[in-house]
GROMACS .gro file of C-alpha atoms in nm:
model
  327
    1MET     CA    1   1.710   0.007  -4.475
    2LYS     CA    2   1.611   0.374  -4.474
    3PHE     CA    3   1.347   0.303  -4.207
    4VAL     CA    4   1.602   0.126  -3.984
    5THR     CA    5   1.849   0.413  -4.025
    6THR     CA    6   1.583   0.671  -3.946
    7THR     CA    7   1.461   0.478  -3.642
    8LEU     CA    8   1.817   0.435  -3.512
    9ALA     CA    9   1.880   0.804  -3.557
   10GLY     CA   10   1.566   0.883  -3.364
   11LEU     CA   11   1.665   0.654  -3.079
   12LEU     CA   12   2.012   0.806  -3.064
   13ALA     CA   13   1.861   1.154  -3.058
   14SER     CA   14   1.624   1.057  -2.776
   15ALA     CA   15   1.910   0.908  -2.576
   16ALA     CA   16   2.116   1.223  -2.630
   17LEU     CA   17   1.827   1.441  -2.509
   18ALA     CA   18   1.779   1.221  -2.200
   19THR     CA   19   2.151   1.239  -2.124
   20ALA     CA   20   2.148   1.615  -2.169
   21ALA     CA   21   1.846   1.650  -1.941
   22ALA     CA   22   2.016   1.442  -1.673
   23ALA     CA   23   2.330   1.648  -1.706
   24GLU     CA   24   2.133   1.963  -1.622
   25CYS     CA   25   2.055   1.823  -1.277
   26GLU     CA   26   2.315   1.870  -1.006
   27THR     CA   27   2.160   1.578  -0.817
   28THR     CA   28   1.962   1.287  -0.962
   29LEU     CA   29   1.783   1.060  -0.716
   30ARG     CA   30   1.673   0.713  -0.827
   31SER     CA   31   1.337   0.601  -0.688
   32SER     CA   32   1.200   0.245  -0.702
   33ASP     CA   33   0.843   0.115  -0.720
   34THR     CA   34   0.718  -0.238  -0.783
   35HIS     CA   35   0.394  -0.120  -0.946
   36PRO     CA   36   0.360  -0.049  -1.321
   37ASP     CA   37   0.374   0.291  -1.484
   38GLY     CA   38   0.041   0.471  -1.439
   39TYR     CA   39  -0.032   0.312  -1.099
   40PRO     CA   40  -0.134   0.568  -0.829
   41THR     CA   41   0.186   0.523  -0.627
   42VAL     CA   42   0.406   0.566  -0.934
   43GLU     CA   43   0.215   0.874  -1.045
   44GLY     CA   44   0.242   1.013  -0.692
   45VAL     CA   45   0.622   0.995  -0.689
   46LYS     CA   46   0.631   1.136  -1.043
   47ALA     CA   47   0.430   1.436  -0.922
   48MET     CA   48   0.675   1.477  -0.636
   49ALA     CA   49   0.961   1.470  -0.886
   50GLU     CA   50   0.801   1.744  -1.096
   51GLU     CA   51   0.749   1.970  -0.795
   52VAL     CA   52   1.103   1.916  -0.667
   53LYS     CA   53   1.254   1.988  -1.007
   54GLU     CA   54   1.046   2.305  -1.044
   55LYS     CA   55   1.118   2.441  -0.697
   56THR     CA   56   1.491   2.368  -0.720
   57GLU     CA   57   1.504   2.517  -1.071
   58GLY     CA   58   1.621   2.185  -1.211
   59ARG     CA   59   1.901   2.125  -0.962
   60ILE     CA   60   1.739   1.811  -0.817
   61CYS     CA   61   1.579   1.546  -1.035
   62ILE     CA   62   1.401   1.229  -0.924
   63GLU     CA   63   1.405   0.945  -1.173
   64VAL     CA   64   1.124   0.694  -1.108
   65PHE     CA   65   1.178   0.327  -1.194
   66PRO     CA   66   0.841   0.140  -1.190
   67SER     CA   67   0.762  -0.228  -1.248
   68SER     CA   68   1.035  -0.360  -1.013
   69GLN     CA   69   1.307  -0.248  -1.254
   70LEU     CA   70   1.544  -0.204  -0.960
   71GLY     CA   71   1.423  -0.514  -0.774
   72GLU     CA   72   1.136  -0.636  -0.554
   73GLU     CA   73   1.023  -0.427  -0.258
   74LYS     CA   74   1.227  -0.592   0.017
   75ASP     CA   75   1.545  -0.582  -0.191
   76THR     CA   76   1.497  -0.217  -0.286
   77ILE     CA   77   1.431  -0.120   0.077
   78GLU     CA   78   1.764  -0.272   0.177
   79GLN     CA   79   1.938  -0.103  -0.117
   80THR     CA   80   1.789   0.229  -0.008
   81GLN     CA   81   1.920   0.177   0.345
   82PHE     CA   82   2.269   0.131   0.203
   83GLY     CA   83   2.239   0.422  -0.039
   84VAL     CA   84   2.258   0.205  -0.352
   85ILE     CA   85   1.911   0.339  -0.440
   86ASP     CA   86   1.813   0.686  -0.321
   87MET     CA   87   1.438   0.644  -0.271
   88VAL     CA   88   1.174   0.374  -0.243
   89ARG     CA   89   0.796   0.353  -0.231
   90ALA     CA   90   0.687   0.039  -0.047
   91SER     CA   91   0.410  -0.110   0.166
   92PHE     CA   92   0.439  -0.118   0.544
   93GLY     CA   93   0.395  -0.495   0.514
   94THR     CA   94   0.735  -0.525   0.349
   95PHE     CA   95   0.897  -0.318   0.623
   96ASN     CA   96   0.784  -0.548   0.907
   97ASP     CA   97   1.122  -0.718   0.950
   98ILE     CA   98   1.313  -0.391   0.905
   99VAL     CA   99   1.108  -0.139   1.103
  100PRO     CA  100   0.926  -0.351   1.366
  101GLU     CA  101   0.686  -0.068   1.452
  102THR     CA  102   0.515  -0.120   1.116
  103GLN     CA  103   0.396  -0.469   1.215
  104LEU     CA  104   0.100  -0.335   1.411
  105PHE     CA  105  -0.042  -0.183   1.094
  106SER     CA  106  -0.123  -0.532   0.964
  107LEU     CA  107  -0.377  -0.582   1.243
  108PRO     CA  108  -0.734  -0.631   1.117
  109TYR     CA  109  -0.984  -0.350   1.170
  110LEU     CA  110  -0.714  -0.122   1.313
  111PHE     CA  111  -0.855   0.165   1.107
  112ARG     CA  112  -1.227   0.242   1.093
  113ASN     CA  113  -1.206   0.376   0.738
  114GLN     CA  114  -0.964   0.551   0.504
  115GLU     CA  115  -1.029   0.894   0.654
  116HIS     CA  116  -0.932   0.755   0.995
  117MET     CA  117  -0.612   0.612   0.849
  118TYR     CA  118  -0.522   0.947   0.691
  119LYS     CA  119  -0.571   1.130   1.022
  120VAL     CA  120  -0.350   0.881   1.204
  121MET     CA  121  -0.073   0.879   0.945
  122ASP     CA  122  -0.073   1.258   0.895
  123GLY     CA  123  -0.066   1.328   1.269
  124PRO     CA  124   0.164   1.270   1.568
  125ILE     CA  125   0.161   0.892   1.523
  126GLY     CA  126   0.291   0.929   1.169
  127ASP     CA  127   0.567   1.154   1.304
  128GLU     CA  128   0.662   0.890   1.560
  129LEU     CA  129   0.682   0.628   1.288
  130ALA     CA  130   0.911   0.855   1.090
  131GLU     CA  131   1.147   0.853   1.387
  132ALA     CA  132   1.140   0.473   1.382
  133PHE     CA  133   1.231   0.472   1.012
  134ALA     CA  134   1.519   0.712   1.087
  135GLU     CA  135   1.671   0.454   1.321
  136HIS     CA  136   1.708   0.227   1.018
  137ASP     CA  137   1.877   0.476   0.784
  138LEU     CA  138   1.553   0.583   0.614
  139VAL     CA  139   1.375   0.918   0.608
  140ALA     CA  140   0.998   0.874   0.579
  141LEU     CA  141   0.867   1.165   0.373
  142ALA     CA  142   0.499   1.080   0.315
  143TYR     CA  143   0.242   0.806   0.362
  144TYR     CA  144   0.043   0.676   0.067
  145ASP     CA  145  -0.283   0.480   0.047
  146GLY     CA  146  -0.253   0.114  -0.049
  147GLY     CA  147  -0.627   0.049  -0.046
  148SER     CA  148  -0.843  -0.160   0.183
  149ARG     CA  149  -0.897  -0.535   0.174
  150SER     CA  150  -1.247  -0.681   0.196
  151PHE     CA  151  -1.411  -1.024   0.161
  152TYR     CA  152  -1.563  -1.171  -0.154
  153ASN     CA  153  -1.701  -1.518  -0.219
  154SER     CA  154  -1.900  -1.738  -0.456
  155GLN     CA  155  -2.167  -1.858  -0.214
  156LYS     CA  156  -2.370  -1.576  -0.061
  157PRO     CA  157  -2.367  -1.211   0.047
  158ILE     CA  158  -2.177  -1.159   0.374
  159GLU     CA  159  -2.385  -0.923   0.585
  160THR     CA  160  -2.323  -1.052   0.939
  161LEU     CA  161  -2.047  -1.231   1.125
  162GLU     CA  162  -2.252  -1.550   1.114
  163ASP     CA  163  -2.247  -1.545   0.734
  164LEU     CA  164  -1.873  -1.617   0.741
  165ALA     CA  165  -1.909  -1.937   0.941
  166GLY     CA  166  -1.758  -2.239   0.767
  167LEU     CA  167  -1.662  -2.058   0.446
  168LYS     CA  168  -1.312  -2.122   0.307
  169PHE     CA  169  -1.114  -1.809   0.223
  170ARG     CA  170  -0.777  -1.773   0.060
  171VAL     CA  171  -0.544  -1.555   0.266
  172MET     CA  172  -0.185  -1.446   0.227
  173GLU     CA  173   0.070  -1.675   0.388
  174ASN     CA  174   0.070  -1.470   0.706
  175ASP     CA  175  -0.010  -1.587   1.060
  176VAL     CA  176  -0.212  -1.275   1.140
  177PHE     CA  177  -0.446  -1.345   0.847
  178VAL     CA  178  -0.491  -1.709   0.945
  179ASP     CA  179  -0.573  -1.611   1.303
  180MET     CA  180  -0.811  -1.341   1.177
  181MET     CA  181  -1.014  -1.594   0.978
  182ASP     CA  182  -1.023  -1.837   1.269
  183ALA     CA  183  -1.152  -1.561   1.497
  184LEU     CA  184  -1.424  -1.477   1.244
  185GLY     CA  185  -1.538  -1.838   1.228
  186ALA     CA  186  -1.421  -1.899   0.870
  187ASN     CA  187  -1.153  -2.135   0.741
  188ALA     CA  188  -0.824  -1.985   0.624
  189THR     CA  189  -0.650  -2.137   0.322
  190PRO     CA  190  -0.310  -1.979   0.254
  191MET     CA  191  -0.217  -2.001  -0.113
  192PRO     CA  192  -0.037  -1.801  -0.383
  193TYR     CA  193  -0.239  -1.519  -0.536
  194GLY     CA  194  -0.214  -1.663  -0.885
  195GLU     CA  195  -0.406  -1.977  -0.783
  196VAL     CA  196  -0.711  -1.799  -0.641
  197TYR     CA  197  -0.922  -1.780  -0.958
  198SER     CA  198  -0.909  -2.152  -1.035
  199ALA     CA  199  -0.943  -2.244  -0.666
  200ILE     CA  200  -1.272  -2.053  -0.640
  201GLN     CA  201  -1.387  -2.181  -0.978
  202THR     CA  202  -1.332  -2.545  -0.878
  203GLY     CA  203  -1.467  -2.506  -0.525
  204VAL     CA  204  -1.138  -2.561  -0.345
  205ILE     CA  205  -1.212  -2.234  -0.168
  206ASP     CA  206  -1.525  -2.021  -0.144
  207GLY     CA  207  -1.360  -1.684  -0.172
  208ALA     CA  208  -1.074  -1.452  -0.091
  209GLU     CA  209  -1.009  -1.098   0.029
  210ASN     CA  210  -0.857  -0.801  -0.147
  211ASN     CA  211  -0.931  -0.452  -0.280
  212PHE     CA  212  -1.157  -0.355  -0.570
  213PRO     CA  213  -0.876  -0.304  -0.827
  214SER     CA  214  -0.733  -0.651  -0.756
  215TYR     CA  215  -1.080  -0.810  -0.750
  216ASP     CA  216  -1.139  -0.654  -1.090
  217SER     CA  217  -0.802  -0.695  -1.262
  218ALA     CA  218  -0.762  -1.061  -1.160
  219GLY     CA  219  -1.114  -1.144  -1.281
  220HIS     CA  220  -1.215  -1.281  -0.941
  221ASN     CA  221  -1.554  -1.113  -0.979
  222GLU     CA  222  -1.625  -1.368  -1.253
  223VAL     CA  223  -1.615  -1.658  -1.005
  224ALA     CA  224  -1.703  -1.483  -0.676
  225LYS     CA  225  -1.974  -1.223  -0.731
  226TYR     CA  226  -2.049  -1.140  -0.366
  227PHE     CA  227  -1.826  -0.860  -0.236
  228THR     CA  228  -1.861  -0.721   0.118
  229LEU     CA  229  -1.693  -0.387   0.184
  230ASP     CA  230  -1.583  -0.460   0.542
  231GLN     CA  231  -1.236  -0.304   0.496
  232HIS     CA  232  -1.072  -0.534   0.748
  233LEU     CA  233  -0.722  -0.432   0.650
  234MET     CA  234  -0.568  -0.101   0.545
  235VAL     CA  235  -0.190  -0.109   0.527
  236PRO     CA  236  -0.028   0.230   0.464
  237GLU     CA  237   0.259   0.274   0.221
  238VAL     CA  238   0.558   0.503   0.259
  239VAL     CA  239   0.784   0.711   0.039
  240ALA     CA  240   1.127   0.696   0.200
  241VAL     CA  241   1.468   0.831   0.108
  242SER     CA  242   1.809   0.700   0.209
  243THR     CA  243   1.970   0.900   0.490
  244ILE     CA  244   2.288   0.896   0.280
  245ALA     CA  245   2.115   1.086  -0.001
  246TRP     CA  246   1.919   1.299   0.246
  247ASP     CA  247   2.227   1.420   0.432
  248ASN     CA  248   2.377   1.540   0.104
  249LEU     CA  249   2.089   1.786   0.061
  250SER     CA  250   2.079   2.134   0.208
  251PRO     CA  251   1.815   2.204   0.476
  252GLU     CA  252   1.629   2.415   0.219
  253ASP     CA  253   1.624   2.132  -0.035
  254GLN     CA  254   1.521   1.885   0.233
  255GLU     CA  255   1.220   2.103   0.309
  256ILE     CA  256   1.132   2.117  -0.061
  257MET     CA  257   1.155   1.737  -0.082
  258ARG     CA  258   0.938   1.688   0.225
  259GLU     CA  259   0.670   1.933   0.113
  260ALA     CA  260   0.661   1.787  -0.239
  261ALA     CA  261   0.627   1.434  -0.097
  262GLN     CA  262   0.338   1.536   0.125
  263ASN     CA  263   0.166   1.712  -0.164
  264SER     CA  264   0.214   1.398  -0.372
  265ALA     CA  265   0.039   1.194  -0.103
  266VAL     CA  266  -0.274   1.404  -0.150
  267LEU     CA  267  -0.264   1.331  -0.523
  268GLU     CA  268  -0.188   0.960  -0.477
  269ARG     CA  269  -0.483   0.916  -0.242
  270LYS     CA  270  -0.711   1.090  -0.492
  271LEU     CA  271  -0.584   0.869  -0.775
  272TRP     CA  272  -0.632   0.559  -0.563
  273ALA     CA  273  -0.992   0.657  -0.481
  274GLU     CA  274  -1.059   0.710  -0.852
  275GLN     CA  275  -0.911   0.371  -0.939
  276GLU     CA  276  -1.120   0.200  -0.672
  277ALA     CA  277  -1.436   0.370  -0.795
  278ALA     CA  278  -1.363   0.274  -1.155
  279SER     CA  279  -1.301  -0.090  -1.061
  280GLU     CA  280  -1.615  -0.102  -0.846
  281ALA     CA  281  -1.827   0.036  -1.130
  282LYS     CA  282  -1.677  -0.217  -1.370
  283VAL     CA  283  -1.747  -0.523  -1.154
  284VAL     CA  284  -2.099  -0.403  -1.069
  285GLU     CA  285  -2.173  -0.368  -1.439
  286ALA     CA  286  -2.043  -0.722  -1.486
  287GLY     CA  287  -2.285  -0.856  -1.223
  288ALA     CA  288  -2.107  -0.836  -0.889
  289GLU     CA  289  -2.322  -0.775  -0.582
  290ILE     CA  290  -2.168  -0.527  -0.337
  291VAL     CA  291  -2.266  -0.524   0.031
  292LYS     CA  292  -2.169  -0.186   0.179
  293GLU     CA  293  -2.390  -0.133   0.481
  294ILE     CA  294  -2.281  -0.374   0.753
  295ASP     CA  295  -2.236  -0.343   1.128
  296LYS     CA  296  -1.862  -0.388   1.174
  297THR     CA  297  -1.883  -0.398   1.553
  298PRO     CA  298  -1.919  -0.780   1.585
  299PHE     CA  299  -1.631  -0.826   1.339
  300ILE     CA  300  -1.411  -0.591   1.538
  301ASP     CA  301  -1.509  -0.750   1.871
  302ALA     CA  302  -1.415  -1.092   1.731
  303MET     CA  303  -1.056  -0.970   1.690
  304ALA     CA  304  -0.991  -0.962   2.068
  305PRO     CA  305  -0.787  -1.289   2.068
  306VAL     CA  306  -0.586  -1.173   1.766
  307TYR     CA  307  -0.491  -0.848   1.940
  308GLU     CA  308  -0.409  -1.036   2.261
  309LYS     CA  309  -0.170  -1.257   2.066
  310TYR     CA  310   0.010  -0.988   1.867
  311VAL     CA  311  -0.016  -0.672   2.078
  312THR     CA  312   0.191  -0.788   2.372
  313THR     CA  313   0.408  -0.501   2.492
  314PRO     CA  314   0.293  -0.190   2.681
  315GLU     CA  315   0.432   0.025   2.397
  316ALA     CA  316   0.234  -0.164   2.134
  317GLN     CA  317  -0.081  -0.156   2.345
  318ASP     CA  318  -0.044   0.219   2.392
  319LEU     CA  319   0.007   0.275   2.019
  320VAL     CA  320  -0.300   0.069   1.925
  321LYS     CA  321  -0.507   0.254   2.185
  322ARG     CA  322  -0.399   0.593   2.051
  323ILE     CA  323  -0.473   0.486   1.694
  324GLN     CA  324  -0.820   0.367   1.788
  325GLU     CA  325  -0.890   0.688   1.983
  326THR     CA  326  -0.784   0.918   1.699
  327GLU     CA  327  -1.084   1.119   1.578
   0.00000   0.00000   0.00000
């Protein structure tokens, strides 16, 4: 009974301290993330929150809610638009139906590598995208790294385009992904992510595509040991704030928020690189074979029909051209 009383007292004290801390803030912004605590994107927004609180001398606090506590990505984006939630960190893929300009960033081999993606997103094209977000009641503050997707399979190392011929790969239920696999000469099999392990294990499919952390955490390396780092997809992520919350901030505080968000992007990208490296080392130690040196040119050239199908307007064609020409 004494233990229960002591524990209850401790909990009440903690709650009182949390309430007191919140009361010190003139403005508290709620920020949503679907990923768990400790994930690079969550830690990035937390770092932003620390910098904002320090530079505003505690006037503005950002409270981060990880693990989909406030809802799944699409729901929280809509809530942020309406000002129900103040901030959201989400993938461009989830914004496709809300900010149409983000759709092009799901095109395969759009970015040559992560450094290329950073230069595009941190430059004039990123600024243009921010204007597109603004038209939908969202202020894009910074662009995060969501990793790159590559192929892995149970049959053989993929070193050339010809090695993909006839292999069955799980893809997300997305037309662009299905068309990508067709163009590469492989067979696309859309299926839920949770079914991939058993599908490879039983031979229903030969492999899938994803990033190193997912390949590792889902145990797919156990049933598909051949991983080819072709990086066919890199979809940026964004930290966005509701225009309703944004307009309630002074210009000086807006600048603090923007600078802190951009600084947090540097940290998030570093954390993501560290997580990728750790996962790669883990799967290699477990027996995975990693193919890193491949000529991507034939893979990229094979995407011509995919781009013809999805890049149809002069504006989209110009944007893709400028992305590809960014050095």
